Amino acid sequence: MRGGRAAWWLAPLLAAPLGACRPAPVTRPSGAAPAPTAPVTLRVAAGTLTVTGQGPVTVTCDTPAGPLVRTLSAPGRLPLPPGARTCETGIQTVAAAPAPALGTGPDAARDPAASRAPGLTGALTMTPGAIHLSEREVWTVTADLRRTGGRLPPDGTLVTLTGRGASGEQVQATRLTAGGVARWQLTPGTAGAFTFTATSGAWTARASGTALSGLLGGRPQAIFTGQQVLLGPLRWTDGALPDDGTPVDLRALDRAGRTVWQATVPVTGGQVQADVPRVPGAVTLRAEVAGRAVRFPWR
Amino acid sequence: MALTPRLALGTRLKRLAFVLVVLAALGGALGALLLSAQAFGRVTRATLQVDALFLARRPLSGATLRWRPAPPGARLPDGVTLEDIRQAYLLAYSELTYAHRSGDTTGLPGRLSGEALRGAAQVTTPATGALLLDWAHQATPLGGPDGTFRLRDTLWTLRALPGPDGWQPPVIRRETRDVTLSEHGGVWRVSRWQVTAARAVPPPPPPPLAVQTWQAVAVTDWSDWTREEWTATLDRLTPRGLGPLVLTMPAVPTLNTGRALGLATRLARQRGVGTVVAFESPFTPEGLPGRVTAALQAGQALALLPGPLAADDPLTRAALAALRAAQPLPLVTEGAAGPGESARVAAAPEPGALRRLPGAPRLPWKRRAYQERLQDLPRRGWLAPSLDALMDGRGALTPLGEAVLGAPDAP
């Protein structure tokens, strides 16, 4: 009798943790839209999907990068990603673009990023302002973005950075924001002033910096014998030897200044020793290290 | 008057010793408990860390790309660059698959650029949780000006969206894509892609397969086998007329695995022995590209064992149908959903199914039950776990070999 009563007491005690450990019922965003009260219609024009009708509706579009799923709480417009083929609501399917039109030419007229992230503000910063070439220094370019209300833009907003140096060096790289920040780490290969432009939708910002040569004495000491070129000893302004493997660019130029021969040789122990072939038409040999060049007439 | 018996000194010492022994035992037990708790904690932490590492890694893609001949006049880069382009193109798909499943889009700019990147970023934020798979790419290189490369690819894709209970019905189709890749800083990225044609391919009816006549033997760890090792294995099979040879795929297939599959199938065919490609890991939709790749590499094999079905849901069934459509080998299934395929593997007796033979037990007290199980084994229509389970190195039969290959008992 006593044992039976104890069992009655124990039963809820045992059942409570078991019940507590049961997983909560899973609620996922349903793929099928809740039945709208008025018929929903889809229309595509100029890369934008227009949804008319009533009630929340889930639109699924077929794109080369996988399905685009958006739930619209009210009728509205939805910018379509490039290359979208069809869009559907579960009831209706529309072709987003006729296939032949997709196959021809780039369609750069529309930019979904612009319509997706309206009214961005922000700053583009670049540290340090000047760096010394080949001395393990990198530029960190940071784009810090806010929406006009001061809120953060959604993570994954695309920011494209384009840069150009004084001697024609170019870079283009795209990053996605996280917490409103997109960051690039860059190492220039040539000396001179660099200008960087970051764009995201309608927002554009500029920053600039200078790449300097850190070579002691400004000009590498060099000897050219006609067959062999010797550079060095090379030192940075702080007295250190360059890292082994720092590239030195050798070029043979003809009378018009065109490159007829080119090689990249590494620095070893602060010195470079390289054999140069006899190139027909070459009148000048140019050796460049860390943005500083030295020229020799060919003998 | 209470009588308190005086205890002798010896008895007291015995009691003291008893108490000490009990206390020492209790202390030892407590110490062991604490030690094992610490060890358990450490093992759990290590497992968690390993899991986290696997989460952080991109899953390996089983997809392959085969180049078709280029049209005359196309400007093609050298072979190394072409291999770079192949890798970059396939990695773009696997990165996109990862971004859809995980919602982590940080890797997309490394694989995609320009218009393709814009589209991918728009599609993957917010995360869809969709399953995207691609396999069996066949691309025609079209070349292009410096720094760009165009190709036309015919591939299989699967896309499934999460639904209220599991997955919505998947879309499995054969697509043709026009793709442009561009190179920047030595890295090739997909800059533009467009699906120009897409069609669903209905799976063919499963071809009949006579597994009742098989005396199949499985081999494992063969990825690095040389021609001599294959010949030696086949030499042990042929005197007793065993076959086909079941090539059990390793958990992580490598480049060598693909080569070994082709070599083994060719050598076995020369000796009149069939081969079968078998997977041991459960068949899930994610495993589909790897299965198709292995089946295409094995080419002339008799059948494919895609592994036990992990679950009997619509997505797995659709993936199984896609597996039948995407590669030529008949399927031998195992586990949940059986009907609809060429044959089945079963551990218990079942008419028309391939019987999986039991392996010899390691524990001595299980030997008697094992001997009894050997009594009712069929003479044909079975799959042995290994060649050594049937016979030793000199060809003498083991008890299992005696049961299925020995001379029939004279009545």
XYZ file of C-alpha atoms in Angstrom:
710
model
C 0.000 0.000 0.000
C 2.768 2.351 1.033
C 4.799 1.457 -2.034
C 1.794 2.136 -4.276
C 1.339 5.617 -2.799
C 5.021 6.389 -3.314
C 4.647 5.379 -6.943
C 1.743 7.841 -7.331
C 3.942 10.601 -5.972
C 6.865 9.592 -8.136
C 4.963 9.394 -11.392
C 4.523 13.173 -11.964
C 8.051 13.811 -10.696
C 9.438 11.426 -13.331
C 7.098 12.651 -16.036
C 7.900 16.345 -15.503
C 11.517 16.272 -16.760
C 10.540 13.953 -19.623
C 7.859 16.382 -20.747
C 10.183 19.318 -20.320
C 12.771 17.724 -22.590
C 10.358 17.176 -25.447
C 11.339 19.425 -28.358
C 9.058 22.353 -28.986
C 6.881 21.975 -32.075
C 8.867 23.191 -35.067
C 7.438 26.183 -36.852
C 9.115 26.884 -40.137
C 8.192 29.487 -42.662
C 5.735 27.562 -44.765
C 6.464 27.364 -48.458
C 2.812 27.544 -49.439
C 1.274 30.929 -48.870
C -1.761 31.289 -46.614
C -4.860 31.383 -48.748
C -5.309 34.993 -49.834
C -8.745 36.493 -49.864
C -8.368 38.058 -53.319
C -6.616 36.362 -56.215
C -2.940 37.255 -56.296
C -1.456 38.094 -59.674
C 2.147 38.442 -60.671
C 3.503 40.667 -63.417
C 7.080 41.161 -64.540
C 8.356 44.336 -66.168
C 11.906 45.703 -66.449
C 13.413 43.332 -63.923
C 10.803 44.000 -61.244
C 8.073 41.652 -60.111
C 4.806 43.378 -59.233
C 2.452 41.508 -56.933
C -1.156 42.622 -56.809
C -4.002 41.176 -54.762
C -4.471 40.809 -51.038
C -2.919 39.181 -48.060
C 0.590 37.946 -47.346
C 2.058 35.996 -50.212
C 5.208 33.932 -50.574
C 6.922 34.286 -53.937
C 9.529 31.799 -55.090
C 11.691 32.718 -58.080
C 13.971 30.398 -60.000
C 17.419 31.961 -60.494
C 20.796 30.528 -61.518
C 21.979 30.993 -57.923
C 19.131 28.972 -56.432
C 15.595 29.790 -55.333
C 14.738 33.318 -54.202
C 12.072 33.150 -51.489
C 10.381 36.330 -50.293
C 7.273 36.699 -48.184
C 5.442 39.939 -48.973
C 3.080 41.049 -46.216
C 1.238 43.314 -48.645
C 1.147 43.634 -52.436
C 4.233 45.318 -53.719
C 7.250 45.252 -55.950
C 10.220 42.950 -55.762
C 13.475 43.557 -57.652
C 14.465 40.380 -59.449
C 18.012 39.036 -59.362
C 19.903 38.777 -62.682
C 18.970 35.776 -64.776
C 15.687 34.961 -62.997
C 13.625 32.570 -65.132
C 10.240 32.077 -63.479
C 8.398 33.256 -60.400
C 5.529 31.456 -58.688
C 3.191 31.750 -55.736
C 2.001 28.173 -55.630
C -1.078 29.170 -57.634
C 0.362 31.132 -60.506
C 3.657 30.900 -62.371
C 5.016 33.656 -64.594
C 8.074 33.685 -66.798
C 10.407 36.322 -65.431
C 12.118 36.845 -68.761
C 11.843 35.203 -72.183
C 14.761 32.809 -72.629
C 16.148 34.306 -75.893
C 16.361 37.766 -74.347
C 18.331 36.311 -71.455
C 20.841 34.732 -73.759
C 21.881 37.965 -75.443
C 24.132 40.679 -74.132
C 24.705 41.876 -70.574
C 21.788 43.629 -68.935
C 23.511 46.248 -66.849
C 20.534 48.608 -66.880
C 19.188 47.533 -63.530
C 20.965 47.224 -60.223
C 18.964 45.371 -57.576
C 21.421 46.399 -54.864
C 20.456 50.021 -55.442
C 16.771 49.393 -54.940
C 17.395 47.067 -52.025
C 19.534 49.388 -49.912
C 18.138 52.894 -50.325
C 19.702 55.891 -48.608
C 23.068 54.618 -47.407
C 25.542 56.894 -45.706
C 28.947 56.091 -44.422
C 32.655 56.686 -44.557
C 35.575 55.062 -46.286
C 38.747 55.078 -44.218
C 42.192 53.919 -45.110
C 45.022 53.191 -42.680
C 47.889 53.934 -42.786
C 47.881 56.860 -45.190
C 51.317 56.043 -46.539
C 52.969 52.650 -46.620
C 56.406 51.470 -47.587
C 56.511 48.950 -50.389
C 57.716 45.406 -49.731
C 58.072 46.006 -45.989
C 55.258 43.727 -44.811
C 52.898 46.708 -44.617
C 49.314 46.489 -45.855
C 46.586 49.006 -46.401
C 43.370 48.360 -44.517
C 40.439 49.984 -46.257
C 37.226 50.050 -44.209
C 33.768 51.062 -45.360
C 31.489 51.838 -42.403
C 27.888 52.045 -43.613
C 24.672 53.253 -42.003
C 21.187 53.665 -43.327
C 19.744 57.179 -43.312
C 17.868 56.555 -40.042
C 21.130 55.587 -38.348
C 20.319 51.884 -38.387
C 22.747 49.310 -39.731
C 22.289 48.060 -43.270
C 21.449 44.347 -43.475
C 24.422 42.004 -43.265
C 25.502 40.892 -46.682
C 25.097 44.272 -48.416
C 27.518 44.315 -51.329
C 30.266 46.943 -51.450
C 32.594 47.123 -54.437
C 35.995 48.793 -54.154
C 37.894 49.951 -57.221
C 41.360 51.385 -56.983
C 43.928 52.836 -59.349
C 47.564 53.720 -58.806
C 49.695 56.425 -60.406
C 51.453 53.899 -62.630
C 48.278 52.222 -63.821
C 47.961 49.449 -61.236
C 44.298 48.546 -60.776
C 42.252 46.550 -58.307
C 38.603 45.652 -58.014
C 37.216 43.611 -55.123
C 33.760 43.089 -53.650
C 33.013 42.458 -50.001
C 29.799 41.830 -48.043
C 29.122 43.917 -44.957
C 28.902 42.418 -41.485
C 27.535 44.809 -38.866
C 27.666 47.566 -41.462
C 31.411 47.160 -42.021
C 33.183 45.899 -45.131
C 36.959 45.624 -45.058
C 39.724 45.090 -47.595
C 43.424 44.413 -47.035
C 45.559 45.502 -49.938
C 49.242 45.413 -50.797
C 50.272 47.655 -53.693
C 52.977 46.583 -56.083
C 53.987 49.985 -57.461
C 54.875 53.320 -55.887
C 52.778 56.467 -56.176
C 49.411 57.870 -55.152
C 46.449 55.478 -55.087
C 42.777 56.441 -55.202
C 40.067 54.038 -54.021
C 36.358 54.327 -54.682
C 33.791 52.248 -52.815
C 30.259 51.927 -54.177
C 27.172 50.263 -52.804
C 23.994 51.089 -54.658
C 23.809 54.867 -54.840
C 26.433 55.412 -52.137
C 29.948 56.266 -53.231
C 32.970 57.291 -51.201
C 36.619 57.932 -51.955
C 39.849 57.524 -50.064
C 43.436 57.895 -51.117
C 46.874 56.932 -49.934
C 50.471 56.863 -51.060
C 52.807 53.964 -51.530
C 56.419 54.952 -50.893
C 59.661 53.244 -51.542
C 61.443 52.384 -48.342
C 64.796 51.844 -49.992
C 67.746 53.451 -48.185
C 69.508 55.966 -50.388
C 66.534 56.232 -52.696
C 68.242 54.433 -55.550
C 69.555 50.877 -55.498
C 73.268 50.445 -55.996
C 73.748 48.496 -59.190
C 76.337 47.271 -61.668
C 75.528 46.014 -65.156
C 78.304 44.280 -67.077
C 76.388 43.577 -70.253
C 75.738 39.946 -69.339
C 75.122 40.162 -65.630
C 73.317 42.615 -63.376
C 74.278 43.013 -59.703
C 72.089 44.949 -57.259
C 72.923 45.619 -53.673
C 73.552 45.658 -50.873
C 69.885 46.719 -50.525
C 68.619 48.111 -47.245
C 65.359 49.630 -46.030
C 65.420 53.067 -44.402
C 65.332 51.466 -40.938
C 68.523 49.588 -41.741
C 67.000 46.149 -42.150
C 67.806 43.905 -45.097
C 64.897 43.146 -47.438
C 63.209 39.761 -46.948
C 64.633 37.014 -49.102
C 62.318 36.617 -52.063
C 61.387 40.306 -52.381
C 60.773 40.588 -56.132
C 62.989 42.663 -58.404
C 61.597 43.438 -61.847
C 64.070 43.401 -64.747
C 63.062 44.692 -68.182
C 64.863 45.210 -71.427
C 63.442 48.171 -73.355
C 63.866 48.996 -77.020
C 64.371 52.435 -78.565
C 60.624 53.192 -78.426
C 60.430 52.278 -74.736
C 58.587 49.007 -75.331
C 59.383 45.992 -73.161
C 61.125 43.303 -75.215
C 62.207 41.060 -72.330
C 61.092 40.773 -68.734
C 62.016 38.709 -65.686
C 61.322 38.793 -61.952
C 64.209 37.724 -59.746
C 64.195 37.397 -55.955
C 66.452 39.190 -53.474
C 68.761 36.817 -51.590
C 70.708 38.077 -48.575
C 70.070 41.676 -49.557
C 71.539 41.210 -53.017
C 70.443 40.290 -56.516
C 72.593 38.656 -59.135
C 71.000 37.791 -62.458
C 72.167 36.854 -65.952
C 70.581 38.906 -68.707
C 70.292 37.409 -72.214
C 71.322 39.370 -75.275
C 68.015 40.593 -76.682
C 67.970 42.002 -80.231
C 66.693 45.566 -80.290
C 67.212 46.187 -76.562
C 68.963 49.473 -75.727
C 68.101 49.937 -72.033
C 67.954 47.652 -69.007
C 65.602 48.718 -66.240
C 65.713 47.181 -62.761
C 62.993 48.095 -60.283
C 62.825 47.180 -56.612
C 60.246 48.490 -54.133
C 59.081 51.235 -56.472
C 62.592 52.556 -57.241
C 64.061 52.020 -60.664
C 67.564 52.182 -62.057
C 68.379 52.262 -65.799
C 71.482 51.240 -67.692
C 72.373 51.746 -71.330
C 73.075 48.418 -73.018
C 76.753 48.004 -73.881
C 21.717 -4.728 34.435
C 23.007 -4.510 30.961
C 25.457 -7.041 29.909
C 28.221 -5.565 27.757
C 30.490 -8.312 26.624
C 34.114 -7.336 26.704
C 35.646 -7.683 23.347
C 38.988 -9.270 22.848
C 41.762 -7.151 21.338
C 41.853 -9.374 18.225
C 38.181 -8.811 17.529
C 38.619 -5.051 17.867
C 41.527 -5.097 15.465
C 39.464 -7.147 12.997
C 36.586 -4.655 13.210
C 38.953 -1.741 12.738
C 40.469 -3.415 9.707
C 36.969 -4.064 8.311
C 35.980 -0.399 8.728
C 39.237 0.717 7.125
C 38.694 -1.629 4.172
C 35.129 -0.344 3.699
C 36.270 3.286 3.908
C 39.112 2.671 1.458
C 36.701 0.973 -0.971
C 34.286 3.889 -0.703
C 37.098 6.392 -1.229
C 38.385 4.454 -4.224
C 34.919 4.311 -5.768
C 34.458 8.043 -5.255
C 37.859 8.764 -6.780
C 37.104 6.584 -9.791
C 33.785 8.386 -10.241
C 35.453 11.804 -10.166
C 38.167 10.699 -12.591
C 35.669 9.234 -15.037
C 33.544 12.389 -14.789
C 36.586 14.446 -15.774
C 37.438 12.092 -18.605
C 33.828 12.202 -19.813
C 33.864 15.985 -19.714
C 37.045 16.105 -21.737
C 35.760 13.635 -24.337
C 32.519 15.607 -24.675
C 34.449 18.824 -25.162
C 36.674 17.236 -27.794
C 33.627 15.899 -29.648
C 32.011 19.326 -29.566
C 35.169 20.910 -30.935
C 35.400 18.348 -33.731
C 31.757 18.974 -34.593
C 32.386 22.719 -34.647
C 35.337 22.221 -36.976
C 33.184 20.184 -39.339
C 30.509 22.865 -39.240
C 33.056 25.513 -40.112
C 34.318 23.570 -43.111
C 32.618 23.638 -46.443
C 31.201 20.220 -47.254
C 33.050 18.345 -49.983
C 31.243 18.294 -53.282
C 31.033 15.026 -55.191
C 30.378 16.759 -58.513
C 32.721 16.349 -61.459
C 33.132 18.255 -64.694
C 34.091 16.654 -67.997
C 35.265 18.875 -70.854
C 33.633 18.303 -74.204
C 35.628 19.049 -77.360
C 35.854 22.756 -78.083
C 34.326 24.156 -81.261
C 36.915 24.891 -83.986
C 38.486 28.309 -83.669
C 37.892 28.691 -79.928
C 40.808 30.350 -78.098
C 41.592 27.996 -75.243
C 44.032 28.621 -72.391
C 46.715 26.118 -71.414
C 45.856 22.971 -69.462
C 46.817 24.351 -66.056
C 44.546 27.362 -66.481
C 41.746 25.130 -67.739
C 42.093 23.032 -64.564
C 41.985 26.244 -62.472
C 38.793 27.230 -64.263
C 37.233 23.812 -63.665
C 38.021 23.991 -59.941
C 36.782 27.583 -59.630
C 33.548 26.790 -61.435
C 32.732 23.715 -59.314
C 33.676 25.539 -56.098
C 31.221 28.314 -56.982
C 28.409 25.759 -56.817
C 29.574 24.222 -53.547
C 29.960 27.670 -51.962
C 26.449 28.558 -53.072
C 25.127 25.289 -51.618
C 26.858 26.100 -48.343
C 25.517 29.676 -48.308
C 21.953 28.489 -48.866
C 22.100 25.868 -46.122
C 24.035 27.842 -43.504
C 23.122 31.472 -44.248
C 26.862 32.249 -44.132
C 27.508 34.342 -47.239
C 31.047 35.474 -46.403
C 32.594 33.061 -48.893
C 30.528 34.109 -51.897
C 32.767 37.008 -53.067
C 35.668 34.556 -53.231
C 33.889 32.411 -55.833
C 31.508 34.780 -57.620
C 31.811 38.331 -58.896
C 29.820 40.966 -60.705
C 26.303 40.128 -61.745
C 26.469 36.520 -60.504
C 27.585 37.698 -57.045
C 24.789 40.271 -56.873
C 22.227 37.606 -57.679
C 23.705 35.114 -55.213
C 23.825 37.645 -52.377
C 20.242 38.685 -53.045
C 19.041 35.091 -53.053
C 20.905 33.918 -49.959
C 19.991 36.813 -47.602
C 17.858 36.053 -45.677
C 18.880 32.388 -45.613
C 16.492 30.117 -47.486
C 17.637 26.832 -45.936
C 17.299 25.356 -49.426
C 19.186 22.264 -50.528
C 21.029 22.802 -53.826
C 22.908 19.984 -55.501
C 24.725 19.727 -58.811
C 26.385 16.798 -60.494
C 27.682 15.381 -63.778
C 28.744 18.630 -65.453
C 29.621 18.383 -69.140
C 31.063 21.658 -70.364
C 32.021 22.934 -73.794
C 34.862 25.461 -73.508
C 34.225 28.506 -75.699
C 37.272 30.570 -74.720
C 37.214 34.335 -74.650
C 39.361 37.445 -74.569
C 42.124 37.840 -71.967
C 40.923 37.479 -68.392
C 37.549 36.009 -69.292
C 36.417 32.547 -70.230
C 33.059 31.380 -71.501
C 31.659 27.883 -71.339
C 28.392 26.143 -72.013
C 27.608 23.574 -69.352
C 25.040 20.798 -69.263
C 24.487 19.632 -65.719
C 22.025 18.032 -63.328
C 20.622 20.107 -60.510
C 18.413 19.417 -57.537
C 16.791 22.142 -55.490
C 14.493 21.596 -52.536
C 13.015 24.132 -50.132
C 12.234 23.393 -46.491
C 8.543 22.726 -45.997
C 6.177 22.422 -43.043
C 7.172 18.768 -42.531
C 10.649 18.189 -43.871
C 11.049 19.220 -47.490
C 8.832 20.449 -50.263
C 8.877 18.320 -53.433
C 12.297 18.830 -55.021
C 12.942 20.113 -58.540
C 15.376 17.799 -60.316
C 16.296 18.719 -63.863
C 18.938 18.808 -66.529
C 20.036 22.373 -67.229
C 22.084 24.100 -69.868
C 23.910 27.188 -68.676
C 25.910 29.874 -70.418
C 28.651 30.813 -67.988
C 31.277 33.551 -68.050
C 34.205 33.403 -65.656
C 36.594 36.286 -65.175
C 40.067 36.281 -63.706
C 41.378 38.845 -61.273
C 44.607 38.580 -59.347
C 45.094 34.992 -60.507
C 41.696 33.879 -59.179
C 38.904 32.812 -61.509
C 35.363 33.677 -60.478
C 31.976 33.137 -62.068
C 30.857 36.607 -63.143
C 27.738 35.773 -65.101
C 25.561 32.722 -65.573
C 22.269 32.105 -67.197
C 20.068 29.053 -67.462
C 19.223 28.808 -71.152
C 17.315 25.517 -71.065
C 15.982 23.207 -68.380
C 14.025 19.992 -68.635
C 12.922 17.337 -66.200
C 14.147 13.853 -67.087
C 11.745 11.082 -66.066
C 13.646 8.162 -64.537
C 13.693 5.030 -66.714
C 11.998 1.891 -65.353
C 14.409 -0.159 -63.236
C 16.119 -2.807 -65.388
C 15.838 -6.389 -64.108
C 18.858 -7.748 -62.267
C 19.340 -11.431 -61.394
C 20.906 -11.177 -57.945
C 19.707 -14.723 -57.138
C 22.724 -16.136 -58.992
C 25.320 -13.892 -57.345
C 28.118 -15.147 -55.127
C 29.324 -11.644 -54.382
C 32.418 -10.806 -52.349
C 33.110 -7.334 -50.919
C 36.557 -5.722 -50.841
C 37.510 -2.594 -48.896
C 40.403 -0.095 -48.783
C 41.323 -0.581 -52.427
C 41.856 3.047 -53.418
C 45.641 2.678 -53.676
C 45.794 -0.891 -54.996
C 48.197 -1.576 -57.829
C 47.453 -3.738 -60.844
C 49.212 -6.688 -59.101
C 46.991 -6.428 -56.029
C 43.868 -6.442 -58.185
C 45.167 -9.447 -60.136
C 45.928 -11.362 -56.924
C 42.420 -10.716 -55.590
C 40.798 -11.763 -58.861
C 42.989 -14.915 -58.886
C 41.466 -15.942 -55.562
C 37.931 -15.373 -56.897
C 38.043 -17.153 -60.246
C 38.873 -20.815 -59.251
C 35.622 -21.074 -57.289
C 33.633 -19.068 -59.817
C 32.862 -16.313 -57.321
C 31.458 -13.047 -58.526
C 30.690 -10.236 -58.836
C 33.328 -8.306 -56.930
C 31.701 -5.679 -54.707
C 33.889 -2.579 -54.410
C 32.986 -0.923 -51.100
C 33.610 2.810 -51.497
C 35.732 4.554 -48.857
C 34.045 7.169 -46.673
C 35.982 9.975 -48.368
C 36.661 9.191 -52.051
C 39.865 10.643 -53.466
C 41.239 11.138 -56.947
C 42.853 7.683 -56.636
C 39.471 6.121 -55.866
C 38.147 7.202 -59.240
C 41.180 5.797 -61.048
C 41.028 2.540 -59.057
C 37.325 2.120 -59.933
C 38.098 2.308 -63.643
C 41.118 -0.013 -63.377
C 39.298 -2.630 -61.273
C 36.282 -2.707 -63.579
C 38.510 -3.120 -66.639
C 40.703 -5.893 -65.120
C 37.673 -7.768 -63.783
C 35.939 -7.622 -67.172
C 39.015 -9.122 -68.839
C 38.604 -12.145 -66.541
C 34.856 -12.367 -66.920
C 34.134 -11.180 -63.386
C 31.511 -8.496 -62.882
C 31.925 -5.591 -60.486
C 29.460 -3.758 -58.270
C 29.992 -0.356 -56.633
C 28.726 -0.267 -53.050
C 28.328 2.543 -50.528
C 28.108 1.745 -46.817
C 27.071 5.173 -45.571
C 23.296 5.799 -45.555
C 21.895 7.209 -48.784
C 20.795 10.814 -48.257
C 19.988 13.444 -50.905
C 23.301 15.156 -50.069
C 25.139 11.964 -51.040
C 23.578 11.871 -54.507
C 26.382 13.661 -56.454
C 29.016 11.318 -55.009
C 26.977 8.261 -55.998
C 26.497 9.472 -59.560
C 30.201 10.270 -59.884
C 31.244 6.802 -58.693
C 28.738 5.104 -61.005
C 29.986 7.086 -64.014
C 33.610 6.316 -63.105
C 32.893 2.594 -62.798
C 31.252 2.673 -66.242
C 30.877 -1.014 -67.102
C 29.908 -2.246 -63.610
C 26.881 -4.513 -63.074
C 25.052 -2.539 -60.402
C 25.233 0.199 -57.784
C 24.425 -0.277 -54.088
C 23.707 3.304 -52.956
C 23.644 2.327 -49.268
C 20.804 1.886 -46.779
C 18.119 4.526 -47.172
C 18.398 6.994 -44.292
C 14.713 7.857 -44.276
C 11.607 7.039 -46.252
C 10.588 10.593 -47.110
C 9.584 12.118 -50.465
C 12.933 13.888 -50.893
C 14.935 10.664 -50.466
C 12.619 8.835 -52.866
C 12.962 11.636 -55.414
C 16.746 11.559 -54.984
C 16.703 7.802 -55.609
C 14.688 8.328 -58.792
C 17.185 11.020 -59.848
C 20.031 8.585 -59.198
C 18.359 6.100 -61.561
C 17.940 8.775 -64.221
C 21.418 10.290 -63.943
C 23.556 7.159 -64.282
C 23.173 3.898 -66.200
C 23.690 1.242 -63.478
C 20.746 -0.710 -61.963
C 20.235 0.035 -58.263
C 20.212 -2.491 -55.442
C 18.602 -0.795 -52.432
C 18.619 -1.599 -48.767
C 16.540 -0.442 -45.830
C 13.389 1.643 -45.693
C 12.013 1.961 -49.231
C 12.572 -1.180 -51.233
C 10.116 -1.534 -54.063
C 10.663 0.165 -57.368
C 14.319 -0.711 -57.779
C 16.084 -3.579 -59.504
C 16.795 -5.642 -56.378
C 17.204 -5.465 -52.625
C 19.830 -6.391 -50.081
C 18.527 -8.051 -46.905
C 20.115 -9.516 -43.803
C 17.231 -11.968 -43.293
C 15.953 -14.535 -45.830
C 13.726 -12.791 -48.348
C 12.692 -14.097 -51.796
C 14.492 -12.433 -54.675
C 16.787 -10.391 -52.424
C 20.548 -10.447 -52.077
C 21.352 -12.014 -48.686
C 24.055 -10.339 -46.623
C 26.170 -13.137 -45.063
C 26.978 -12.778 -41.363
C 30.570 -12.071 -40.369
C 32.335 -14.412 -37.931
C 31.722 -13.326 -34.299
C 34.613 -12.108 -32.161
C 33.118 -13.090 -28.804
C 33.483 -16.802 -27.949
C 29.999 -17.204 -26.440
C 28.378 -16.113 -29.697
C 29.984 -18.889 -31.740
C 27.266 -21.473 -31.100
C 24.491 -19.142 -32.353
C 26.688 -18.326 -35.370
C 27.125 -22.028 -36.200
C 23.363 -22.443 -36.113
C 22.856 -19.456 -38.420
C 25.200 -21.063 -40.944
C 22.821 -24.026 -41.375
C 20.152 -22.312 -43.484
C 22.298 -20.160 -45.773
C 21.522 -20.215 -49.516
C 24.106 -21.542 -51.981
C 23.670 -18.499 -54.250
C 22.291 -14.984 -54.080
C 24.517 -13.786 -51.236
C 27.048 -11.103 -50.464
C 30.062 -12.056 -48.321
C 31.624 -9.367 -46.087
C 35.158 -10.145 -47.326
C 37.193 -12.738 -49.169
C 38.945 -13.763 -45.933
C 35.581 -14.558 -44.370
C 35.134 -17.323 -47.002
C 38.638 -18.736 -47.384
C 42.127 -18.309 -46.021
C 45.193 -17.314 -48.025
C 45.765 -20.857 -49.392
C 42.214 -21.342 -50.538
C 40.989 -23.498 -47.633
C 37.374 -22.741 -46.739
C 36.325 -21.217 -43.428
C 33.146 -22.483 -41.700
C 31.191 -19.761 -43.522
C 32.838 -20.703 -46.826
C 32.075 -24.365 -46.156
C 28.408 -23.510 -45.559
C 27.913 -21.602 -48.813
C 30.595 -23.072 -51.117
C 31.413 -26.557 -49.754
C 30.342 -29.782 -51.375
C 26.637 -30.430 -50.747
C 26.100 -32.995 -48.028
C 25.358 -36.436 -49.442
C 21.936 -37.546 -48.258
